[in-house]
PDB file of C-alpha atoms and ligand atoms in Angstrom:
ATOM      1  CA  UNK M  76       0.067   0.040   0.015  1.00  0.00           C
ATOM      2  CA  UNK M  77       2.767   2.575   0.831  1.00  0.00           C
ATOM      3  CA  UNK M  78       4.232   2.004  -2.570  1.00  0.00           C
ATOM      4  CA  UNK M  79       0.855   2.611  -4.207  1.00  0.00           C
ATOM      5  CA  UNK M  80       0.471   6.370  -2.048  1.00  0.00           C
ATOM      6  CA  UNK M  81       4.368   6.688  -2.999  1.00  0.00           C
ATOM      7  CA  UNK M  82       3.373   6.408  -6.579  1.00  0.00           C
ATOM      8  CA  UNK M  83      -0.204   8.025  -6.572  1.00  0.00           C
ATOM      9  CA  UNK M  84      -0.911  11.498  -8.568  1.00  0.00           C
ATOM     10  CA  UNK M  85      -3.771  13.362  -9.985  1.00  0.00           C
ATOM     11  CA  UNK M  86      -3.516  12.268 -13.524  1.00  0.00           C
ATOM     12  CA  UNK M  87      -5.494  14.327 -16.453  1.00  0.00           C
ATOM     13  CA  UNK M  88      -4.080  12.912 -19.282  1.00  0.00           C
ATOM     14  CA  UNK M  89      -5.089  10.021 -20.529  1.00  0.00           C
ATOM     15  CA  UNK M  90      -4.677   7.300 -23.432  1.00  0.00           C
ATOM     16  CA  UNK M  91      -6.931   6.394 -25.735  1.00  0.00           C
ATOM     17  CA  UNK M  92      -7.063   3.171 -24.719  1.00  0.00           C
ATOM     18  CA  UNK M  93      -9.839   1.332 -23.265  1.00  0.00           C
ATOM     19  CA  UNK M  94     -10.165  -0.144 -19.822  1.00  0.00           C
ATOM     20  CA  UNK M  95     -10.391  -4.002 -19.260  1.00  0.00           C
ATOM     21  CA  UNK M  96     -14.002  -5.099 -18.353  1.00  0.00           C
ATOM     22  CA  UNK M  97     -12.047  -7.263 -15.265  1.00  0.00           C
ATOM     23  CA  UNK M  98     -10.190  -4.213 -14.076  1.00  0.00           C
ATOM     24  CA  UNK M  99     -13.817  -2.603 -14.476  1.00  0.00           C
ATOM     25  CA  UNK M 100     -15.349  -5.551 -12.332  1.00  0.00           C
ATOM     26  CA  UNK M 101     -12.379  -4.845  -9.503  1.00  0.00           C
ATOM     27  CA  UNK M 102     -13.320  -0.961  -9.048  1.00  0.00           C
ATOM     28  CA  UNK M 103     -16.707  -1.962  -8.603  1.00  0.00           C
ATOM     29  CA  UNK M 104     -15.991  -4.558  -5.696  1.00  0.00           C
ATOM     30  CA  UNK M 105     -13.488  -2.047  -4.528  1.00  0.00           C
ATOM     31  CA  UNK M 106     -15.561   0.823  -3.707  1.00  0.00           C
ATOM     32  CA  UNK M 107     -17.998  -1.971  -2.482  1.00  0.00           C
ATOM     33  CA  UNK M 108     -15.783  -2.841   0.000  1.00  0.00           C
ATOM     34  CA  UNK M 109     -15.471   0.871   1.215  1.00  0.00           C
ATOM     35  CA  UNK M 110     -16.335   1.458   5.102  1.00  0.00           C
ATOM     36  CA  UNK M 111     -19.111   3.386   5.765  1.00  0.00           C
ATOM     37  CA  UNK M 112     -20.494   5.033   8.884  1.00  0.00           C
ATOM     38  CA  UNK M 113     -22.657   2.344  10.916  1.00  0.00           C
ATOM     39  CA  UNK M 114     -22.650   0.374   7.708  1.00  0.00           C
ATOM     40  CA  UNK M 115     -25.158   2.076   6.135  1.00  0.00           C
ATOM     41  CA  UNK M 116     -23.581   2.431   2.849  1.00  0.00           C
ATOM     42  CA  UNK M 117     -25.402   5.793   1.872  1.00  0.00           C
ATOM     43  CA  UNK M 118     -23.770   5.997  -1.549  1.00  0.00           C
ATOM     44  CA  UNK M 119     -24.529   5.460  -4.980  1.00  0.00           C
ATOM     45  CA  UNK M 120     -22.034   5.251  -8.012  1.00  0.00           C
ATOM     46  CA  UNK M 121     -22.901   5.844 -11.720  1.00  0.00           C
ATOM     47  CA  UNK M 122     -20.197   4.000 -13.599  1.00  0.00           C
ATOM     48  CA  UNK M 123     -20.034   6.537 -16.940  1.00  0.00           C
ATOM     49  CA  UNK M 124     -18.112   5.165 -19.999  1.00  0.00           C
ATOM     50  CA  UNK M 125     -20.371   6.250 -22.376  1.00  0.00           C
ATOM     51  CA  UNK M 126     -18.269   8.913 -24.509  1.00  0.00           C
ATOM     52  CA  UNK M 127     -21.069  11.284 -24.995  1.00  0.00           C
ATOM     53  CA  UNK M 128     -21.955  11.338 -21.764  1.00  0.00           C
ATOM     54  CA  UNK M 129     -18.330  12.085 -20.366  1.00  0.00           C
ATOM     55  CA  UNK M 130     -17.651  14.792 -22.733  1.00  0.00           C
ATOM     56  CA  UNK M 131     -21.070  16.039 -21.101  1.00  0.00           C
ATOM     57  CA  UNK M 132     -20.199  15.884 -18.032  1.00  0.00           C
ATOM     58  CA  UNK M 133     -16.496  16.992 -18.680  1.00  0.00           C
ATOM     59  CA  UNK M 134     -18.530  20.782 -18.457  1.00  0.00           C
ATOM     60  CA  UNK M 135     -20.101  20.326 -15.198  1.00  0.00           C
ATOM     61  CA  UNK M 136     -17.475  23.341 -14.343  1.00  0.00           C
ATOM     62  CA  UNK M 137     -15.725  25.817 -15.937  1.00  0.00           C
ATOM     63  CA  UNK M 138     -12.453  25.096 -14.484  1.00  0.00           C
ATOM     64  CA  UNK M 139     -11.170  21.376 -13.146  1.00  0.00           C
ATOM     65  CA  UNK M 140     -13.298  19.151 -15.275  1.00  0.00           C
ATOM     66  CA  UNK M 141     -12.527  19.333 -18.473  1.00  0.00           C
ATOM     67  CA  UNK M 142     -10.171  16.496 -19.167  1.00  0.00           C
ATOM     68  CA  UNK M 143     -13.200  14.003 -18.416  1.00  0.00           C
ATOM     69  CA  UNK M 144     -13.584  13.832 -21.349  1.00  0.00           C
ATOM     70  CA  UNK M 145     -10.615  11.815 -22.709  1.00  0.00           C
ATOM     71  CA  UNK M 146     -11.042   9.240 -19.389  1.00  0.00           C
ATOM     72  CA  UNK M 147     -12.375   5.888 -20.203  1.00  0.00           C
ATOM     73  CA  UNK M 148     -14.319   6.097 -17.443  1.00  0.00           C
ATOM     74  CA  UNK M 149     -15.774   8.394 -14.861  1.00  0.00           C
ATOM     75  CA  UNK M 150     -17.196   7.177 -11.189  1.00  0.00           C
ATOM     76  CA  UNK M 151     -19.960   9.376 -10.245  1.00  0.00           C
ATOM     77  CA  UNK M 152     -19.746   9.125  -6.472  1.00  0.00           C
ATOM     78  CA  UNK M 153     -23.215   9.943  -5.344  1.00  0.00           C
ATOM     79  CA  UNK M 154     -24.654   9.697  -1.771  1.00  0.00           C
ATOM     80  CA  UNK M 155     -28.470   9.041  -0.073  1.00  0.00           C
ATOM     81  CA  UNK M 156     -28.170  12.681   2.709  1.00  0.00           C
ATOM     82  CA  UNK M 157     -31.377  11.176   4.524  1.00  0.00           C
ATOM     83  CA  UNK M 158     -29.706   8.089   5.056  1.00  0.00           C
ATOM     84  CA  UNK M 159     -26.808   9.060   6.757  1.00  0.00           C
ATOM     85  CA  UNK M 160     -25.219  12.209   8.085  1.00  0.00           C
ATOM     86  CA  UNK M 161     -21.364  10.876   7.175  1.00  0.00           C
ATOM     87  CA  UNK M 162     -22.592  10.649   3.596  1.00  0.00           C
ATOM     88  CA  UNK M 163     -19.604  13.025   2.707  1.00  0.00           C
ATOM     89  CA  UNK M 164     -17.155  11.088   4.492  1.00  0.00           C
ATOM     90  CA  UNK M 165     -18.373   8.147   3.213  1.00  0.00           C
ATOM     91  CA  UNK M 166     -18.332   8.981  -0.607  1.00  0.00           C
ATOM     92  CA  UNK M 167     -14.838  10.764  -0.122  1.00  0.00           C
ATOM     93  CA  UNK M 168     -13.680   7.296   1.393  1.00  0.00           C
ATOM     94  CA  UNK M 169     -15.335   5.255  -1.186  1.00  0.00           C
ATOM     95  CA  UNK M 170     -13.554   7.826  -3.743  1.00  0.00           C
ATOM     96  CA  UNK M 171      -9.907   7.512  -2.512  1.00  0.00           C
ATOM     97  CA  UNK M 172     -10.235   3.890  -2.322  1.00  0.00           C
ATOM     98  CA  UNK M 173     -11.428   4.292  -5.944  1.00  0.00           C
ATOM     99  CA  UNK M 174      -8.453   5.968  -6.873  1.00  0.00           C
ATOM    100  CA  UNK M 175      -5.456   3.830  -4.910  1.00  0.00           C
ATOM    101  CA  UNK M 176      -7.646   0.466  -6.816  1.00  0.00           C
ATOM    102  CA  UNK M 177      -7.212   2.633 -10.075  1.00  0.00           C
ATOM    103  CA  UNK M 178      -3.297   3.294  -9.479  1.00  0.00           C
ATOM    104  CA  UNK M 179      -2.529  -0.136  -8.336  1.00  0.00           C
ATOM    105  CA  UNK M 180      -4.091  -1.720 -11.890  1.00  0.00           C
ATOM    106  CA  UNK M 181      -1.794   0.780 -13.587  1.00  0.00           C
ATOM    107  CA  UNK M 182      -5.048   3.548 -14.245  1.00  0.00           C
ATOM    108  CA  UNK M 183      -4.876   7.199 -13.725  1.00  0.00           C
ATOM    109  CA  UNK M 184      -7.377   8.727 -11.880  1.00  0.00           C
ATOM    110  CA  UNK M 185      -8.229  12.193 -10.465  1.00  0.00           C
ATOM    111  CA  UNK M 186     -11.103  13.423  -8.208  1.00  0.00           C
ATOM    112  CA  UNK M 187     -13.636  16.276  -9.692  1.00  0.00           C
ATOM    113  CA  UNK M 188     -15.080  17.990  -7.156  1.00  0.00           C
ATOM    114  CA  UNK M 189     -19.241  18.406  -7.511  1.00  0.00           C
ATOM    115  CA  UNK M 190     -20.352  19.203  -4.279  1.00  0.00           C
ATOM    116  CA  UNK M 191     -20.241  22.666  -3.551  1.00  0.00           C
ATOM    117  CA  UNK M 192     -19.060  23.842  -7.112  1.00  0.00           C
ATOM    118  CA  UNK M 193     -20.899  25.605 -10.175  1.00  0.00           C
ATOM    119  CA  UNK M 194     -21.670  25.250 -13.480  1.00  0.00           C
ATOM    120  CA  UNK M 195     -22.964  28.528 -14.285  1.00  0.00           C
ATOM    121  CA  UNK M 196     -24.353  31.937 -12.594  1.00  0.00           C
ATOM    122  CA  UNK M 197     -28.349  30.373 -11.940  1.00  0.00           C
ATOM    123  CA  UNK M 198     -27.215  26.341 -12.055  1.00  0.00           C
ATOM    124  CA  UNK M 199     -24.818  24.154  -9.635  1.00  0.00           C
ATOM    125  CA  UNK M 200     -22.586  21.477 -10.698  1.00  0.00           C
ATOM    126  CA  UNK M 201     -24.853  19.038  -8.547  1.00  0.00           C
ATOM    127  CA  UNK M 202     -27.699  20.290 -10.897  1.00  0.00           C
ATOM    128  CA  UNK M 203     -26.304  20.135 -14.151  1.00  0.00           C
ATOM    129  CA  UNK M 204     -24.688  16.164 -13.208  1.00  0.00           C
ATOM    130  CA  UNK M 205     -27.856  15.506 -11.864  1.00  0.00           C
ATOM    131  CA  UNK M 206     -29.785  16.626 -14.831  1.00  0.00           C
ATOM    132  CA  UNK M 207     -27.106  14.725 -17.453  1.00  0.00           C
ATOM    133  CA  UNK M 208     -27.819  11.419 -15.589  1.00  0.00           C
ATOM    134  CA  UNK M 209     -30.965  11.671 -14.594  1.00  0.00           C
ATOM    135  CA  UNK M 210     -29.995  10.809 -11.264  1.00  0.00           C
ATOM    136  CA  UNK M 211     -32.950  11.425  -8.659  1.00  0.00           C
ATOM    137  CA  UNK M 212     -33.469  15.049  -6.354  1.00  0.00           C
ATOM    138  CA  UNK M 213     -32.760  13.207  -3.065  1.00  0.00           C
ATOM    139  CA  UNK M 214     -29.357  11.927  -4.030  1.00  0.00           C
ATOM    140  CA  UNK M 215     -26.842  14.184  -3.880  1.00  0.00           C
ATOM    141  CA  UNK M 216     -23.478  14.349  -6.165  1.00  0.00           C
ATOM    142  CA  UNK M 217     -19.815  14.256  -4.172  1.00  0.00           C
ATOM    143  CA  UNK M 218     -17.808  14.014  -6.976  1.00  0.00           C
ATOM    144  CA  UNK M 219     -16.573  11.986 -10.341  1.00  0.00           C
ATOM    145  CA  UNK M 220     -13.499   9.868 -10.324  1.00  0.00           C
ATOM    146  CA  UNK M 221     -11.616  10.106 -13.971  1.00  0.00           C
ATOM    147  CA  UNK M 222      -9.647   6.960 -14.404  1.00  0.00           C
ATOM    148  CA  UNK M 223      -8.360   6.628 -17.588  1.00  0.00           C
ATOM    149  CA  UNK M 224      -4.592   4.948 -18.753  1.00  0.00           C
ATOM    150  CA  UNK M 225      -2.246   7.291 -17.554  1.00  0.00           C
ATOM    151  CA  UNK M 226      -0.678   9.527 -20.656  1.00  0.00           C
ATOM    152  CA  UNK M 227       1.388  12.192 -18.183  1.00  0.00           C
ATOM    153  CA  UNK M 228       3.940  11.376 -16.138  1.00  0.00           C
ATOM    154  CA  UNK M 229       4.476  12.925 -12.783  1.00  0.00           C
ATOM    155  CA  UNK M 230       7.229  13.232 -10.370  1.00  0.00           C
ATOM    156  CA  UNK M 231       6.618  11.222  -7.229  1.00  0.00           C
ATOM    157  CA  UNK M 232       6.703  13.288  -4.017  1.00  0.00           C
ATOM    158  CA  UNK M 233       9.885  13.223  -2.304  1.00  0.00           C
ATOM    159  CA  UNK M 234       9.614  11.747   1.373  1.00  0.00           C
ATOM    160  CA  UNK M 235      11.801  14.501   2.525  1.00  0.00           C
ATOM    161  CA  UNK M 236       9.051  17.290   1.127  1.00  0.00           C
ATOM    162  CA  UNK M 237       6.444  16.186   3.314  1.00  0.00           C
ATOM    163  CA  UNK M 238       4.834  18.435   5.370  1.00  0.00           C
ATOM    164  CA  UNK M 239       5.510  16.276   8.814  1.00  0.00           C
ATOM    165  CA  UNK M 240       5.342  20.012  10.210  1.00  0.00           C
ATOM    166  CA  UNK M 241       1.617  18.655  10.169  1.00  0.00           C
ATOM    167  CA  UNK M 242       2.247  15.893  12.827  1.00  0.00           C
ATOM    168  CA  UNK M 243       2.304  15.919  16.733  1.00  0.00           C
ATOM    169  CA  UNK M 244       2.838  13.183  18.905  1.00  0.00           C
ATOM    170  CA  UNK M 245       0.599  12.903  22.361  1.00  0.00           C
ATOM    171  CA  UNK M 246      -0.828  16.591  22.502  1.00  0.00           C
ATOM    172  CA  UNK M 247      -0.671  19.721  19.821  1.00  0.00           C
ATOM    173  CA  UNK M 248       2.193  21.220  19.247  1.00  0.00           C
ATOM    174  CA  UNK M 249       4.487  18.270  20.477  1.00  0.00           C
ATOM    175  CA  UNK M 250       6.983  16.849  18.854  1.00  0.00           C
ATOM    176  CA  UNK M 251       9.153  13.144  18.780  1.00  0.00           C
TER     177      UNK M 251
HETATM  178  C1  FMN X 575     -11.681  17.002  -2.284  1.00  0.00           C
HETATM  179  C2  FMN X 575     -10.511  17.112  -3.218  1.00  0.00           C
HETATM  180  C3  FMN X 575     -11.175  17.947  -4.558  1.00  0.00           C
HETATM  181  C4  FMN X 575     -10.586  17.971  -5.716  1.00  0.00           C
HETATM  182  N1  FMN X 575     -11.267  18.482  -6.745  1.00  0.00           N
HETATM  183  C5  FMN X 575     -10.390  18.735  -7.774  1.00  0.00           C
HETATM  184  C6  FMN X 575     -11.216  19.280  -9.016  1.00  0.00           C
HETATM  185  O1  FMN X 575     -12.391  19.179  -9.096  1.00  0.00           O
HETATM  186  N2  FMN X 575     -10.515  19.234 -10.714  1.00  0.00           N
HETATM  187  C7  FMN X 575      -9.235  18.743 -10.405  1.00  0.00           C
HETATM  188  O2  FMN X 575      -8.592  18.830 -11.458  1.00  0.00           O
HETATM  189  N3  FMN X 575      -8.605  18.470  -9.309  1.00  0.00           N
HETATM  190  C8  FMN X 575      -9.306  18.136  -8.064  1.00  0.00           C
HETATM  191  N4  FMN X 575      -8.562  17.380  -7.181  1.00  0.00           N
HETATM  192  C9  FMN X 575      -7.230  17.084  -7.447  1.00  0.00           C
HETATM  193  C10 FMN X 575      -6.013  17.951  -6.625  1.00  0.00           C
HETATM  194  O3  FMN X 575      -5.753  18.924  -7.235  1.00  0.00           O
HETATM  195  C11 FMN X 575      -5.060  17.151  -5.726  1.00  0.00           C
HETATM  196  O4  FMN X 575      -5.082  16.108  -5.385  1.00  0.00           O
HETATM  197  C12 FMN X 575      -4.109  17.951  -5.426  1.00  0.00           C
HETATM  198  O5  FMN X 575      -3.384  19.285  -6.256  1.00  0.00           O
HETATM  199  C13 FMN X 575      -2.295  17.039  -4.701  1.00  0.00           C
HETATM  200  O6  FMN X 575      -2.380  16.543  -6.189  1.00  0.00           O
HETATM  201  P1  FMN X 575      -1.698  14.912  -6.270  1.00  0.00           P
HETATM  202  O7  FMN X 575      -3.321  14.381  -5.893  1.00  0.00           O
HETATM  203  O8  FMN X 575      -1.293  14.888  -7.431  1.00  0.00           O
HETATM  204  O9  FMN X 575      -0.898  14.444  -5.015  1.00  0.00           O
HETATM  205  C14 FMN X 575      -9.117  17.171  -5.592  1.00  0.00           C
HETATM  206  C15 FMN X 575      -8.587  16.280  -4.609  1.00  0.00           C
HETATM  207  C16 FMN X 575      -9.607  16.278  -3.444  1.00  0.00           C
HETATM  208  C17 FMN X 575      -9.034  15.865  -2.626  1.00  0.00           C
END
């Protein structure tokens, strides 16, 4: 796992190469194994591999979503807010599990934030995604994870560049 974490970077450029069905199966299994508060599993995942839909979803926001049109898969992470007050946490855990599993399969991925983001002056990104995919009103949309074979190489972050100053031991401000 630490090797996967050392290698992982957000990948926003993808090869024009299909993701094998057995890898999609593994991604499906992985998200469904995500832990959730009280085991409520308030999430719903919409796997999108239709190129036209991916293109439409890439227009969800003015910035930070355009690369989705070149991804071979977008996983829209939704949550039933009425079922759990931890739907954001649960959806976030599922999103990162998806990203790390993708990494372990040689795929690249990037989180696209949808919740609390605008599509336009009048419409939220959430409303836009809901319209494109016919998602019911009571289902919130947290993120879209774009996935595909990487077509960019990013440098690994060196251990010495990590923010170890963010870590305290046995009390705020306490170093070891
Ligand atoms: C909650 C969250 C929301 C993010 N939203 C976006 C986004 O909308 N568009 C995007 O291109 N990247 C997005 N990212 C990716 C971050 O920009 C990226 O993880 C960060 O810059 C660190 O780079 P790295 O992932 O390569 O280590 C998001 C990441 C997180 C965790």
